[in-house]
Amino acid sequence: MAITLSASDVPSPPLSARLSPPQVWGIVLLAPYLLVFLAFVVYPVCYGLWLARHPASYVALYHDPIFARAAVNTLIFLVIGINIKMLIALFLSGFFAQQRPWIRWLSVIFILPWAVPSIPTILSVRFMLNPEWGVVNQLIFKFTGDDGPNWLNDPAVALAMAIGVHIWKSLPFWTLILLTGRLAISHDLYEASDVDGANWWQKFRYITWPSMQTLYITCTLLSMIWTLGDFNSVYLLTGGGPADLTHVLSTLGIRYLRLDQLSLAMASIVCAMPFVLPLVYYMMKRLSR
Amino acid sequence: MKLPTLREVGTEAKLLLIGIPVFIWTMIPIYHMFVFAISPKEDAFAGKLWPTHPTFHNFSIVFHQQHYFLRDFWIQFWNSTVIALAVGALTLFIATAAAFSISRLRVPGGRAVMNLALFTYFIPAAFLAVPMYRTMGTYGLLNNHWSLILAMVTIAAPYAIWVLKQASDKLPVELDEAATMDGATTLQLFRLVYVPLMMPSLVAVGTYAILLAWNEYLYAFLLLSKDTDITLPVALGNFLAADDSPWELLMTTGFIYALPPAAVYYAFKRYMVGGLTAGAVKS
């Protein structure tokens, strides 16, 4: 539908006269979202940047060992956690693509972690890992007679557990997405390769992977952005502890906020922006096509 | 009936070798929560895989609010419900209007708004939470349900607009033209042609927004604090602060809290999966 600006030769009539009624309605209908966007995105972001304007905040951040630790933890989360998750999702998407009634049933159950809210399930995991009365260590004691490790007391183990929780929660979603991509591949290709006597690796290497590569990379990047915003996995499992050693950038910002150190909270987020913005830019370009 | 060949049995065994660990991995935290919910206090901490005397007593304690941690259970349940429904309704209204305007009316600048919305969709929620918290303070909305409702609408609307715009781009333009020829005004076009045709997408988006709001922890815990104002997840989080938490009741409450979204998800699964995967996989 062409945009019709009526009577363009008349010098600047009032705006309402230049717009057709549908366009006036268009603006009216768009207004609610624009208002929400201005009030709850633009204003907060500008206000936040203004709070983060003092160089002193960045110096303070630089000298805060918790910040450095959180930055490293975030990197571990993103580089190791996401890649493990996406590789498992890629593998499982192949498993769920098999046509069998019991696999269809399993796929219905497999969605559960994604369908239920994270707080009760993460607390459940936290409880299982309790060193004294958690079920994990009770079972270890029953079978070996030894006390199990104090899972959440060693920062490295606690971080690994938080990554595990994150994978538990978001694996179903990515498996489903990759499964959709896999099912879109033409079946003829596989049949032809069967005739040629290809083994499963050759099928994956020459048919599946080339067709799914772009999707896989997009999903990995999107998952990275979302993981940066994942507060629950770490906060509810470890609370950032022991000794503030398992914080990631998203929990660290909230920690500063709770300590009423707003400019530090904002500065820590601003520090993450050079990593976030290229990802956001790339995703927007891909999705808005 | 044909007997399976050795090769088929082998394939099935390999699949089971993957399927069984996947099943166990998926179910463990949920099963653990369930076992706690049906265990009497003395059984709960014994590390049993099934309680010796399963009971629904914990549910009765929660429903009758017979513990000081639970004295506001029903009002918190109500808060969660009202907030989730309000977020669903408001998101649907804002997003449908915006998608109609951008996709059907081709309003000038619509594409720019679309990109702004996409940008919001990609801001990590925990990063936006810090300035959002302060902004809600400035607006005088802290500890008011509206703060959480508006924050969740802000987060849910971009994705909703995007999904709805994709769906409405697929509707043929001829429909609008025919309706306009018959003398329909823009609002009639919206109400009588557009909304009915978009119903499946609207259901998906509405469910998405409701579940997002019901499940939200971070924003709820930042923006609300009074015991009678908070939502269920915040109440669950507050259990953590105490040393003498009644864990079996916490797990029971958590189980009750997790049931509605799981039920809604399965009820609307057809729409949800279609809408969400279409959203993420467009390639």
Short mmCIF file of N, CA and C in Angstrom, two decimals, chain A residues 186-276:
data_model
loop_
_atom_site.label_atom_id
_atom_site.label_comp_id
_atom_site.label_asym_id
_atom_site.label_seq_id
_atom_site.Cartn_x
_atom_site.Cartn_y
_atom_site.Cartn_z
N SER A 186 15.50 -31.59 3.69
CA SER A 186 14.79 -32.51 2.80
C SER A 186 15.22 -33.95 3.04
N HIS A 187 14.24 -34.83 3.13
CA HIS A 187 14.52 -36.24 3.40
C HIS A 187 15.23 -36.91 2.23
N ASP A 188 14.99 -36.38 1.02
CA ASP A 188 15.60 -36.98 -0.18
C ASP A 188 17.11 -37.04 -0.06
N LEU A 189 17.70 -36.00 0.55
CA LEU A 189 19.16 -35.96 0.67
C LEU A 189 19.68 -37.18 1.43
N TYR A 190 18.96 -37.50 2.55
CA TYR A 190 19.40 -38.65 3.34
C TYR A 190 19.20 -39.95 2.58
N GLU A 191 18.08 -40.03 1.86
CA GLU A 191 17.83 -41.26 1.10
C GLU A 191 18.89 -41.47 0.03
N ALA A 192 19.23 -40.37 -0.65
CA ALA A 192 20.27 -40.45 -1.67
C ALA A 192 21.60 -40.90 -1.05
N SER A 193 21.91 -40.35 0.15
CA SER A 193 23.18 -40.70 0.77
C SER A 193 23.17 -42.15 1.23
N ASP A 194 21.97 -42.66 1.61
CA ASP A 194 21.86 -44.07 1.98
C ASP A 194 22.22 -44.96 0.79
N VAL A 195 21.71 -44.55 -0.39
CA VAL A 195 22.01 -45.30 -1.61
C VAL A 195 23.52 -45.31 -1.85
N ASP A 196 24.16 -44.17 -1.58
CA ASP A 196 25.61 -44.07 -1.79
C ASP A 196 26.39 -44.75 -0.68
N GLY A 197 25.68 -45.24 0.34
CA GLY A 197 26.36 -45.95 1.42
C GLY A 197 27.10 -45.06 2.39
N ALA A 198 26.54 -43.87 2.67
CA ALA A 198 27.21 -42.97 3.62
C ALA A 198 26.95 -43.44 5.04
N ASN A 199 27.95 -43.27 5.93
CA ASN A 199 27.72 -43.59 7.34
C ASN A 199 27.16 -42.36 8.05
N TRP A 200 26.80 -42.51 9.35
CA TRP A 200 26.09 -41.41 10.04
C TRP A 200 26.95 -40.16 10.10
N TRP A 201 28.26 -40.34 10.26
CA TRP A 201 29.12 -39.16 10.37
C TRP A 201 29.17 -38.40 9.05
N GLN A 202 29.26 -39.15 7.95
CA GLN A 202 29.27 -38.49 6.65
C GLN A 202 27.96 -37.77 6.40
N LYS A 203 26.84 -38.40 6.83
CA LYS A 203 25.55 -37.73 6.67
C LYS A 203 25.53 -36.42 7.45
N PHE A 204 26.04 -36.50 8.69
CA PHE A 204 26.04 -35.28 9.51
C PHE A 204 26.95 -34.23 8.89
N ARG A 205 28.15 -34.67 8.50
CA ARG A 205 29.18 -33.76 8.02
C ARG A 205 28.77 -33.08 6.70
N TYR A 206 28.13 -33.83 5.80
CA TYR A 206 27.88 -33.29 4.47
C TYR A 206 26.43 -32.86 4.23
N ILE A 207 25.50 -33.32 5.07
CA ILE A 207 24.10 -32.91 4.86
C ILE A 207 23.59 -32.06 6.03
N THR A 208 23.61 -32.65 7.24
CA THR A 208 22.97 -31.98 8.37
C THR A 208 23.67 -30.67 8.71
N TRP A 209 24.97 -30.75 8.95
CA TRP A 209 25.69 -29.57 9.42
C TRP A 209 25.63 -28.39 8.44
N PRO A 210 25.90 -28.62 7.14
CA PRO A 210 25.81 -27.46 6.22
C PRO A 210 24.43 -26.81 6.23
N SER A 211 23.35 -27.63 6.40
CA SER A 211 22.01 -27.04 6.38
C SER A 211 21.70 -26.30 7.68
N MET A 212 22.36 -26.70 8.76
CA MET A 212 21.99 -26.13 10.05
C MET A 212 22.99 -25.13 10.60
N GLN A 213 24.10 -24.97 9.90
CA GLN A 213 25.19 -24.15 10.42
C GLN A 213 24.74 -22.74 10.82
N THR A 214 24.03 -22.06 9.91
CA THR A 214 23.61 -20.68 10.18
C THR A 214 22.68 -20.64 11.39
N LEU A 215 21.72 -21.55 11.39
CA LEU A 215 20.77 -21.60 12.50
C LEU A 215 21.52 -21.84 13.82
N TYR A 216 22.46 -22.77 13.78
CA TYR A 216 23.21 -23.12 14.99
C TYR A 216 23.97 -21.90 15.51
N ILE A 217 24.61 -21.18 14.62
CA ILE A 217 25.39 -20.01 15.05
C ILE A 217 24.46 -18.92 15.59
N THR A 218 23.35 -18.67 14.89
CA THR A 218 22.39 -17.68 15.38
C THR A 218 21.91 -18.05 16.78
N CYS A 219 21.55 -19.31 16.95
CA CYS A 219 21.04 -19.76 18.25
C CYS A 219 22.10 -19.58 19.33
N THR A 220 23.35 -19.91 19.00
CA THR A 220 24.41 -19.76 19.99
C THR A 220 24.54 -18.30 20.42
N LEU A 221 24.51 -17.38 19.45
CA LEU A 221 24.65 -15.96 19.79
C LEU A 221 23.45 -15.48 20.60
N LEU A 222 22.26 -15.88 20.19
CA LEU A 222 21.06 -15.48 20.92
C LEU A 222 21.11 -16.02 22.35
N SER A 223 21.55 -17.25 22.46
CA SER A 223 21.67 -17.86 23.78
C SER A 223 22.68 -17.11 24.65
N MET A 224 23.73 -16.60 24.01
CA MET A 224 24.73 -15.82 24.77
C MET A 224 24.09 -14.56 25.33
N ILE A 225 23.32 -13.86 24.49
CA ILE A 225 22.68 -12.63 24.97
C ILE A 225 21.76 -12.93 26.14
N TRP A 226 20.94 -13.97 25.97
CA TRP A 226 19.98 -14.30 27.02
C TRP A 226 20.68 -14.77 28.29
N THR A 227 21.80 -15.48 28.12
CA THR A 227 22.51 -15.96 29.29
C THR A 227 23.10 -14.80 30.08
N LEU A 228 23.52 -13.77 29.37
CA LEU A 228 24.02 -12.57 30.07
C LEU A 228 22.94 -12.01 31.00
N GLY A 229 21.68 -12.19 30.61
CA GLY A 229 20.58 -11.69 31.43
C GLY A 229 20.05 -12.73 32.40
N ASP A 230 20.67 -13.91 32.44
CA ASP A 230 20.19 -14.97 33.32
C ASP A 230 20.66 -14.73 34.75
N PHE A 231 19.75 -14.26 35.55
CA PHE A 231 20.05 -13.92 36.93
C PHE A 231 19.80 -15.13 37.83
N ASN A 232 18.75 -15.87 37.51
CA ASN A 232 18.26 -16.91 38.41
C ASN A 232 19.25 -18.05 38.67
N SER A 233 19.89 -18.56 37.60
CA SER A 233 20.72 -19.76 37.77
C SER A 233 21.77 -19.56 38.84
N VAL A 234 22.40 -18.40 38.84
CA VAL A 234 23.45 -18.18 39.81
C VAL A 234 22.87 -17.70 41.14
N TYR A 235 21.99 -16.72 41.07
CA TYR A 235 21.53 -16.11 42.32
C TYR A 235 20.79 -17.11 43.20
N LEU A 236 19.91 -17.91 42.61
CA LEU A 236 19.10 -18.82 43.41
C LEU A 236 19.88 -20.04 43.86
N LEU A 237 20.91 -20.41 43.12
CA LEU A 237 21.67 -21.60 43.52
C LEU A 237 22.76 -21.25 44.52
N THR A 238 23.55 -20.24 44.23
CA THR A 238 24.69 -19.94 45.10
C THR A 238 24.56 -18.60 45.79
N GLY A 239 23.66 -17.75 45.32
CA GLY A 239 23.55 -16.40 45.87
C GLY A 239 24.82 -15.60 45.60
N GLY A 240 25.65 -16.05 44.66
CA GLY A 240 26.90 -15.37 44.37
C GLY A 240 28.04 -15.88 45.24
N GLY A 241 27.69 -16.66 46.26
CA GLY A 241 28.70 -17.17 47.19
C GLY A 241 29.36 -18.41 46.65
N PRO A 242 30.31 -19.00 47.35
CA PRO A 242 30.86 -18.57 48.63
C PRO A 242 31.77 -17.34 48.47
N ALA A 243 31.71 -16.46 49.44
CA ALA A 243 32.56 -15.27 49.47
C ALA A 243 32.49 -14.47 48.18
N ASP A 244 31.29 -14.35 47.59
CA ASP A 244 31.08 -13.55 46.38
C ASP A 244 31.94 -14.01 45.21
N LEU A 245 32.29 -15.31 45.18
CA LEU A 245 33.21 -15.77 44.13
C LEU A 245 32.49 -16.37 42.92
N THR A 246 31.19 -16.54 43.00
CA THR A 246 30.51 -17.12 41.83
C THR A 246 29.59 -16.11 41.14
N HIS A 247 29.77 -14.82 41.45
CA HIS A 247 28.93 -13.84 40.76
C HIS A 247 29.21 -13.85 39.26
N VAL A 248 28.16 -13.53 38.49
CA VAL A 248 28.33 -13.20 37.08
C VAL A 248 27.89 -11.75 36.95
N LEU A 249 28.06 -11.16 35.77
CA LEU A 249 27.78 -9.72 35.66
C LEU A 249 26.33 -9.39 36.01
N SER A 250 25.40 -10.30 35.67
CA SER A 250 24.00 -9.96 35.94
C SER A 250 23.69 -9.97 37.43
N THR A 251 24.29 -10.87 38.19
CA THR A 251 24.03 -10.86 39.63
C THR A 251 24.85 -9.78 40.32
N LEU A 252 26.01 -9.46 39.73
CA LEU A 252 26.86 -8.44 40.35
C LEU A 252 26.17 -7.07 40.31
N GLY A 253 25.55 -6.74 39.17
CA GLY A 253 24.83 -5.47 39.07
C GLY A 253 23.77 -5.37 40.15
N ILE A 254 23.03 -6.46 40.34
CA ILE A 254 21.97 -6.45 41.36
C ILE A 254 22.59 -6.38 42.76
N ARG A 255 23.75 -7.00 42.94
CA ARG A 255 24.40 -6.95 44.25
C ARG A 255 24.76 -5.51 44.60
N TYR A 256 25.38 -4.80 43.64
CA TYR A 256 25.70 -3.38 43.89
C TYR A 256 24.44 -2.57 44.16
N LEU A 257 23.39 -2.91 43.40
CA LEU A 257 22.13 -2.19 43.58
C LEU A 257 21.62 -2.39 45.01
N ARG A 258 21.68 -3.62 45.50
CA ARG A 258 21.21 -3.92 46.85
C ARG A 258 22.07 -3.23 47.90
N LEU A 259 23.35 -3.02 47.57
CA LEU A 259 24.25 -2.33 48.51
C LEU A 259 24.15 -0.82 48.33
N ASP A 260 23.19 -0.39 47.51
CA ASP A 260 22.97 1.03 47.26
C ASP A 260 24.15 1.71 46.56
N GLN A 261 24.94 0.93 45.82
CA GLN A 261 26.05 1.52 45.05
C GLN A 261 25.62 1.56 43.59
N LEU A 262 24.68 2.48 43.33
CA LEU A 262 24.06 2.51 42.01
C LEU A 262 25.02 2.79 40.87
N SER A 263 25.95 3.74 41.11
CA SER A 263 26.84 4.08 40.01
C SER A 263 27.75 2.90 39.68
N LEU A 264 28.12 2.12 40.70
CA LEU A 264 28.92 0.91 40.44
C LEU A 264 28.08 -0.11 39.67
N ALA A 265 26.82 -0.25 40.07
CA ALA A 265 25.94 -1.20 39.39
C ALA A 265 25.86 -0.86 37.90
N MET A 266 25.63 0.42 37.61
CA MET A 266 25.51 0.82 36.22
C MET A 266 26.84 0.69 35.49
N ALA A 267 27.93 1.07 36.17
CA ALA A 267 29.23 0.98 35.52
C ALA A 267 29.56 -0.46 35.15
N SER A 268 29.19 -1.40 36.02
CA SER A 268 29.50 -2.80 35.71
C SER A 268 28.72 -3.25 34.47
N ILE A 269 27.51 -2.71 34.32
CA ILE A 269 26.72 -3.06 33.14
C ILE A 269 27.31 -2.39 31.89
N VAL A 270 27.70 -1.14 32.04
CA VAL A 270 28.30 -0.43 30.91
C VAL A 270 29.55 -1.17 30.42
N CYS A 271 30.32 -1.73 31.37
CA CYS A 271 31.53 -2.47 30.99
C CYS A 271 31.20 -3.67 30.12
N ALA A 272 30.01 -4.22 30.27
CA ALA A 272 29.66 -5.40 29.48
C ALA A 272 29.19 -5.01 28.08
N MET A 273 28.87 -3.74 27.88
CA MET A 273 28.26 -3.32 26.62
C MET A 273 29.10 -3.58 25.38
N PRO A 274 30.43 -3.35 25.43
CA PRO A 274 31.22 -3.62 24.23
C PRO A 274 31.08 -5.06 23.75
N PHE A 275 30.73 -5.98 24.67
CA PHE A 275 30.53 -7.37 24.26
C PHE A 275 29.10 -7.62 23.81
N VAL A 276 28.17 -6.92 24.46
CA VAL A 276 26.76 -7.17 24.19
C VAL A 276 26.32 -6.53 22.88
#
